[in-house]
mmCIF file of N, CA and C in Angstrom:
data_model
loop_
_atom_site.group_PDB
_atom_site.id
_atom_site.type_symbol
_atom_site.label_atom_id
_atom_site.label_comp_id
_atom_site.label_asym_id
_atom_site.label_seq_id
_atom_site.Cartn_x
_atom_site.Cartn_y
_atom_site.Cartn_z
ATOM 1 N N GLN A 1 0.850 -1.181 0.000
ATOM 2 C CA GLN A 1 0.000 0.000 0.000
ATOM 3 C C GLN A 1 0.892 1.240 0.000
ATOM 4 N N LEU A 2 0.563 2.189 -0.868
ATOM 5 C CA LEU A 2 1.333 3.423 -0.971
ATOM 6 C C LEU A 2 1.045 4.347 0.204
ATOM 7 N N PRO A 3 2.075 5.048 0.674
ATOM 8 C CA PRO A 3 1.842 6.060 1.723
ATOM 9 C C PRO A 3 0.933 7.177 1.191
ATOM 10 N N ARG A 4 0.141 7.746 2.085
ATOM 11 C CA ARG A 4 -0.790 8.806 1.683
ATOM 12 C C ARG A 4 -0.093 9.964 0.997
ATOM 13 N N VAL A 5 1.093 10.333 1.489
ATOM 14 C CA VAL A 5 1.777 11.497 0.908
ATOM 15 C C VAL A 5 2.108 11.253 -0.563
ATOM 16 N N LYS A 6 2.443 10.026 -0.927
ATOM 17 C CA LYS A 6 2.728 9.728 -2.335
ATOM 18 C C LYS A 6 1.464 9.811 -3.183
ATOM 19 N N VAL A 7 0.368 9.310 -2.655
ATOM 20 C CA VAL A 7 -0.897 9.345 -3.390
ATOM 21 C C VAL A 7 -1.353 10.786 -3.584
ATOM 22 N N VAL A 8 -1.314 11.579 -2.523
ATOM 23 C CA VAL A 8 -1.738 12.976 -2.611
ATOM 24 C C VAL A 8 -0.814 13.755 -3.541
ATOM 25 N N SER A 9 0.488 13.527 -3.449
ATOM 26 C CA SER A 9 1.443 14.206 -4.333
ATOM 27 C C SER A 9 1.175 13.857 -5.792
ATOM 28 N N ALA A 10 0.883 12.596 -6.067
ATOM 29 C CA ALA A 10 0.592 12.173 -7.439
ATOM 30 C C ALA A 10 -0.682 12.836 -7.959
ATOM 31 N N LEU A 11 -1.710 12.922 -7.128
ATOM 32 C CA LEU A 11 -2.959 13.569 -7.549
ATOM 33 C C LEU A 11 -2.759 15.054 -7.822
ATOM 34 N N ILE A 12 -2.004 15.725 -6.959
ATOM 35 C CA ILE A 12 -1.730 17.149 -7.167
ATOM 36 C C ILE A 12 -0.923 17.348 -8.441
ATOM 37 N N THR A 13 0.085 16.510 -8.648
ATOM 38 C CA THR A 13 0.912 16.618 -9.851
ATOM 39 C C THR A 13 0.075 16.393 -11.101
ATOM 40 N N LYS A 14 -0.773 15.385 -11.082
ATOM 41 C CA LYS A 14 -1.626 15.099 -12.238
ATOM 42 C C LYS A 14 -2.547 16.283 -12.535
ATOM 43 N N ALA A 15 -3.098 16.904 -11.493
ATOM 44 C CA ALA A 15 -3.961 18.067 -11.683
ATOM 45 C C ALA A 15 -3.179 19.242 -12.264
ATOM 46 N N LEU A 16 -1.962 19.469 -11.768
ATOM 47 C CA LEU A 16 -1.135 20.563 -12.294
ATOM 48 C C LEU A 16 -0.781 20.339 -13.759
ATOM 49 N N VAL A 17 -0.484 19.096 -14.120
ATOM 50 C CA VAL A 17 -0.165 18.774 -15.518
ATOM 51 C C VAL A 17 -1.390 19.027 -16.400
ATOM 52 N N ALA A 18 -2.574 18.642 -15.929
ATOM 53 C CA ALA A 18 -3.798 18.863 -16.704
ATOM 54 C C ALA A 18 -4.072 20.352 -16.886
ATOM 55 N N ILE A 19 -3.883 21.137 -15.837
ATOM 56 C CA ILE A 19 -4.076 22.587 -15.929
ATOM 57 C C ILE A 19 -3.084 23.187 -16.911
ATOM 58 N N ASP A 20 -1.823 22.764 -16.824
ATOM 59 C CA ASP A 20 -0.798 23.286 -17.726
ATOM 60 C C ASP A 20 -1.106 22.912 -19.171
ATOM 61 N N ALA A 21 -1.606 21.703 -19.400
ATOM 62 C CA ALA A 21 -1.937 21.274 -20.764
ATOM 63 C C ALA A 21 -3.040 22.151 -21.351
ATOM 64 N N GLN A 22 -4.007 22.553 -20.524
ATOM 65 C CA GLN A 22 -5.065 23.444 -21.005
ATOM 66 C C GLN A 22 -4.513 24.823 -21.337
ATOM 67 N N LYS A 23 -3.592 25.303 -20.503
ATOM 68 C CA LYS A 23 -3.023 26.636 -20.720
ATOM 69 C C LYS A 23 -2.123 26.679 -21.944
ATOM 70 N N THR A 24 -1.514 25.534 -22.289
ATOM 71 C CA THR A 24 -0.576 25.499 -23.419
ATOM 72 C C THR A 24 -1.186 24.798 -24.627
ATOM 73 N N TYR A 25 -2.514 24.686 -24.641
ATOM 74 C CA TYR A 25 -3.246 24.084 -25.761
ATOM 75 C C TYR A 25 -2.758 22.672 -26.080
ATOM 76 N N GLY A 26 -2.593 21.860 -25.029
ATOM 77 C CA GLY A 26 -2.224 20.456 -25.204
ATOM 78 C C GLY A 26 -0.745 20.195 -25.384
ATOM 79 N N GLN A 27 0.053 21.237 -25.439
ATOM 80 C CA GLN A 27 1.509 21.077 -25.607
ATOM 81 C C GLN A 27 2.131 20.667 -24.273
ATOM 82 N N SER A 28 2.876 19.571 -24.258
ATOM 83 C CA SER A 28 3.516 19.118 -23.020
ATOM 84 C C SER A 28 4.788 19.909 -22.755
ATOM 85 N N ARG A 29 5.033 20.183 -21.474
ATOM 86 C CA ARG A 29 6.260 20.877 -21.080
ATOM 87 C C ARG A 29 6.930 20.102 -19.959
ATOM 88 N N ASN A 30 8.206 20.418 -19.731
ATOM 89 C CA ASN A 30 8.906 19.813 -18.602
ATOM 90 C C ASN A 30 8.244 20.262 -17.306
ATOM 91 N N LEU A 31 8.369 19.435 -16.276
ATOM 92 C CA LEU A 31 7.686 19.702 -15.019
ATOM 93 C C LEU A 31 8.648 19.503 -13.858
ATOM 94 N N LEU A 32 8.625 20.421 -12.908
ATOM 95 C CA LEU A 32 9.396 20.296 -11.674
ATOM 96 C C LEU A 32 8.439 20.526 -10.513
ATOM 97 N N VAL A 33 8.326 19.531 -9.642
ATOM 98 C CA VAL A 33 7.460 19.626 -8.470
ATOM 99 C C VAL A 33 8.346 19.589 -7.238
ATOM 100 N N ALA A 34 8.161 20.547 -6.340
ATOM 101 C CA ALA A 34 8.930 20.592 -5.090
ATOM 102 C C ALA A 34 7.957 20.669 -3.926
ATOM 103 N N GLN A 35 8.287 19.969 -2.856
ATOM 104 C CA GLN A 35 7.450 20.039 -1.661
ATOM 105 C C GLN A 35 8.310 19.951 -0.420
ATOM 106 N N ARG A 36 7.799 20.517 0.654
ATOM 107 C CA ARG A 36 8.497 20.538 1.935
ATOM 108 C C ARG A 36 8.259 19.214 2.642
ATOM 109 N N VAL A 37 9.309 18.692 3.250
ATOM 110 C CA VAL A 37 9.216 17.438 3.997
ATOM 111 C C VAL A 37 9.755 17.677 5.400
ATOM 112 N N SER A 38 8.976 17.324 6.409
ATOM 113 C CA SER A 38 9.434 17.438 7.791
ATOM 114 C C SER A 38 10.416 16.312 8.077
ATOM 115 N N VAL A 39 11.606 16.672 8.554
ATOM 116 C CA VAL A 39 12.619 15.648 8.846
ATOM 117 C C VAL A 39 12.858 15.500 10.350
ATOM 118 N N ARG A 40 12.048 16.156 11.164
ATOM 119 C CA ARG A 40 12.222 16.105 12.615
ATOM 120 C C ARG A 40 12.224 14.668 13.118
ATOM 121 N N GLU A 41 11.301 13.831 12.643
ATOM 122 C CA GLU A 41 11.198 12.451 13.117
ATOM 123 C C GLU A 41 12.237 11.526 12.486
ATOM 124 N N ARG A 42 12.980 12.008 11.498
ATOM 125 C CA ARG A 42 13.892 11.141 10.755
ATOM 126 C C ARG A 42 15.371 11.371 11.074
ATOM 127 N N THR A 43 15.683 12.259 11.999
ATOM 128 C CA THR A 43 17.081 12.569 12.284
ATOM 129 C C THR A 43 17.723 11.511 13.173
ATOM 130 N N VAL A 44 19.025 11.320 12.970
ATOM 131 C CA VAL A 44 19.816 10.407 13.816
ATOM 132 C C VAL A 44 21.015 11.202 14.293
ATOM 133 N N PRO A 45 21.174 11.435 15.576
ATOM 134 C CA PRO A 45 20.320 11.042 16.695
ATOM 135 C C PRO A 45 19.025 11.844 16.688
ATOM 136 N N PRO A 46 17.993 11.359 17.381
ATOM 137 C CA PRO A 46 16.698 12.046 17.403
ATOM 138 C C PRO A 46 16.803 13.444 18.021
ATOM 139 N N VAL A 47 15.960 14.341 17.545
ATOM 140 C CA VAL A 47 15.884 15.690 18.103
ATOM 141 C C VAL A 47 15.194 15.586 19.464
ATOM 142 N N PRO A 48 15.718 16.275 20.493
ATOM 143 C CA PRO A 48 15.061 16.226 21.809
ATOM 144 C C PRO A 48 13.599 16.666 21.724
ATOM 145 N N LYS A 49 12.759 16.067 22.547
ATOM 146 C CA LYS A 49 11.316 16.309 22.518
ATOM 147 C C LYS A 49 10.965 17.782 22.698
ATOM 148 N N TYR A 50 11.695 18.490 23.544
ATOM 149 C CA TYR A 50 11.345 19.875 23.850
ATOM 150 C C TYR A 50 12.168 20.892 23.054
ATOM 151 N N CYS A 51 12.846 20.451 22.046
ATOM 152 C CA CYS A 51 13.566 21.348 21.139
ATOM 153 C C CYS A 51 12.534 22.030 20.237
ATOM 154 N N PHE A 52 12.710 23.322 19.958
ATOM 155 C CA PHE A 52 11.733 23.999 19.117
ATOM 156 C C PHE A 52 12.370 24.401 17.797
ATOM 157 N N GLY A 53 11.528 24.681 16.829
ATOM 158 C CA GLY A 53 11.977 25.059 15.500
ATOM 159 C C GLY A 53 11.533 24.032 14.472
ATOM 160 N N ASN A 54 11.795 24.346 13.227
ATOM 161 C CA ASN A 54 11.396 23.465 12.134
ATOM 162 C C ASN A 54 12.622 22.837 11.495
ATOM 163 N N LEU A 55 12.537 21.586 11.220
ATOM 164 C CA LEU A 55 13.566 20.884 10.456
ATOM 165 C C LEU A 55 12.905 20.395 9.182
ATOM 166 N N VAL A 56 13.269 21.004 8.065
ATOM 167 C CA VAL A 56 12.624 20.641 6.805
ATOM 168 C C VAL A 56 13.666 20.401 5.726
ATOM 169 N N ALA A 57 13.264 19.661 4.729
ATOM 170 C CA ALA A 57 14.058 19.444 3.526
ATOM 171 C C ALA A 57 13.118 19.655 2.342
ATOM 172 N N ILE A 58 13.686 19.909 1.200
ATOM 173 C CA ILE A 58 12.889 20.074 -0.011
ATOM 174 C C ILE A 58 13.062 18.825 -0.866
ATOM 175 N N ALA A 59 11.947 18.203 -1.211
ATOM 176 C CA ALA A 59 11.962 17.036 -2.097
ATOM 177 C C ALA A 59 11.502 17.504 -3.472
ATOM 178 N N MET A 60 12.293 17.212 -4.502
ATOM 179 C CA MET A 60 11.952 17.651 -5.852
ATOM 180 C C MET A 60 11.872 16.461 -6.792
ATOM 181 N N THR A 61 10.944 16.559 -7.724
ATOM 182 C CA THR A 61 10.782 15.565 -8.772
ATOM 183 C C THR A 61 10.729 16.302 -10.091
ATOM 184 N N GLU A 62 11.499 15.827 -11.056
ATOM 185 C CA GLU A 62 11.537 16.460 -12.370
ATOM 186 C C GLU A 62 11.087 15.456 -13.413
ATOM 187 N N SER A 63 10.317 15.927 -14.378
ATOM 188 C CA SER A 63 9.820 15.061 -15.440
ATOM 189 C C SER A 63 9.891 15.818 -16.755
ATOM 190 N N SER A 64 10.372 15.151 -17.786
ATOM 191 C CA SER A 64 10.394 15.783 -19.104
ATOM 192 C C SER A 64 9.027 15.606 -19.757
ATOM 193 N N ALA A 65 8.786 16.356 -20.808
ATOM 194 C CA ALA A 65 7.510 16.261 -21.512
ATOM 195 C C ALA A 65 7.299 14.851 -22.057
ATOM 196 N N ALA A 66 8.349 14.223 -22.558
ATOM 197 C CA ALA A 66 8.234 12.866 -23.109
ATOM 198 C C ALA A 66 7.870 11.859 -22.023
ATOM 199 N N GLU A 67 8.476 11.997 -20.841
ATOM 200 C CA GLU A 67 8.152 11.093 -19.735
ATOM 201 C C GLU A 67 6.698 11.253 -19.313
ATOM 202 N N GLY A 68 6.222 12.476 -19.311
ATOM 203 C CA GLY A 68 4.834 12.728 -18.943
ATOM 204 C C GLY A 68 3.862 12.055 -19.892
ATOM 205 N N LYS A 69 4.169 12.081 -21.185
ATOM 206 C CA LYS A 69 3.299 11.412 -22.158
ATOM 207 C C LYS A 69 3.297 9.906 -21.932
ATOM 208 N N ASN A 70 4.461 9.345 -21.597
ATOM 209 C CA ASN A 70 4.544 7.907 -21.342
ATOM 210 C C ASN A 70 3.739 7.505 -20.112
ATOM 211 N N MET A 71 3.575 8.425 -19.152
ATOM 212 C CA MET A 71 2.815 8.134 -17.939
ATOM 213 C C MET A 71 1.332 8.435 -18.107
ATOM 214 N N GLY A 72 0.954 8.916 -19.273
ATOM 215 C CA GLY A 72 -0.457 9.190 -19.525
ATOM 216 C C GLY A 72 -0.919 10.573 -19.125
ATOM 217 N N PHE A 73 0.012 11.515 -18.940
ATOM 218 C CA PHE A 73 -0.367 12.889 -18.569
ATOM 219 C C PHE A 73 -0.680 13.698 -19.794
#
């Protein structure tokens, strides 16, 4: 079973590709999707419970127009 974040990210990406296709009259373009990821729970050693602040990383995915067509976008 896929994690929810992957499913939601895929749905958002698919919607953005569809919107872009309408704006460009069906012409496919390269796509770059970036999203913030909380890394607080993933650090080694763990961050102390009462430490404050945000620990984030940026996750990016890039797709060429040809790859998008192969995926059905």
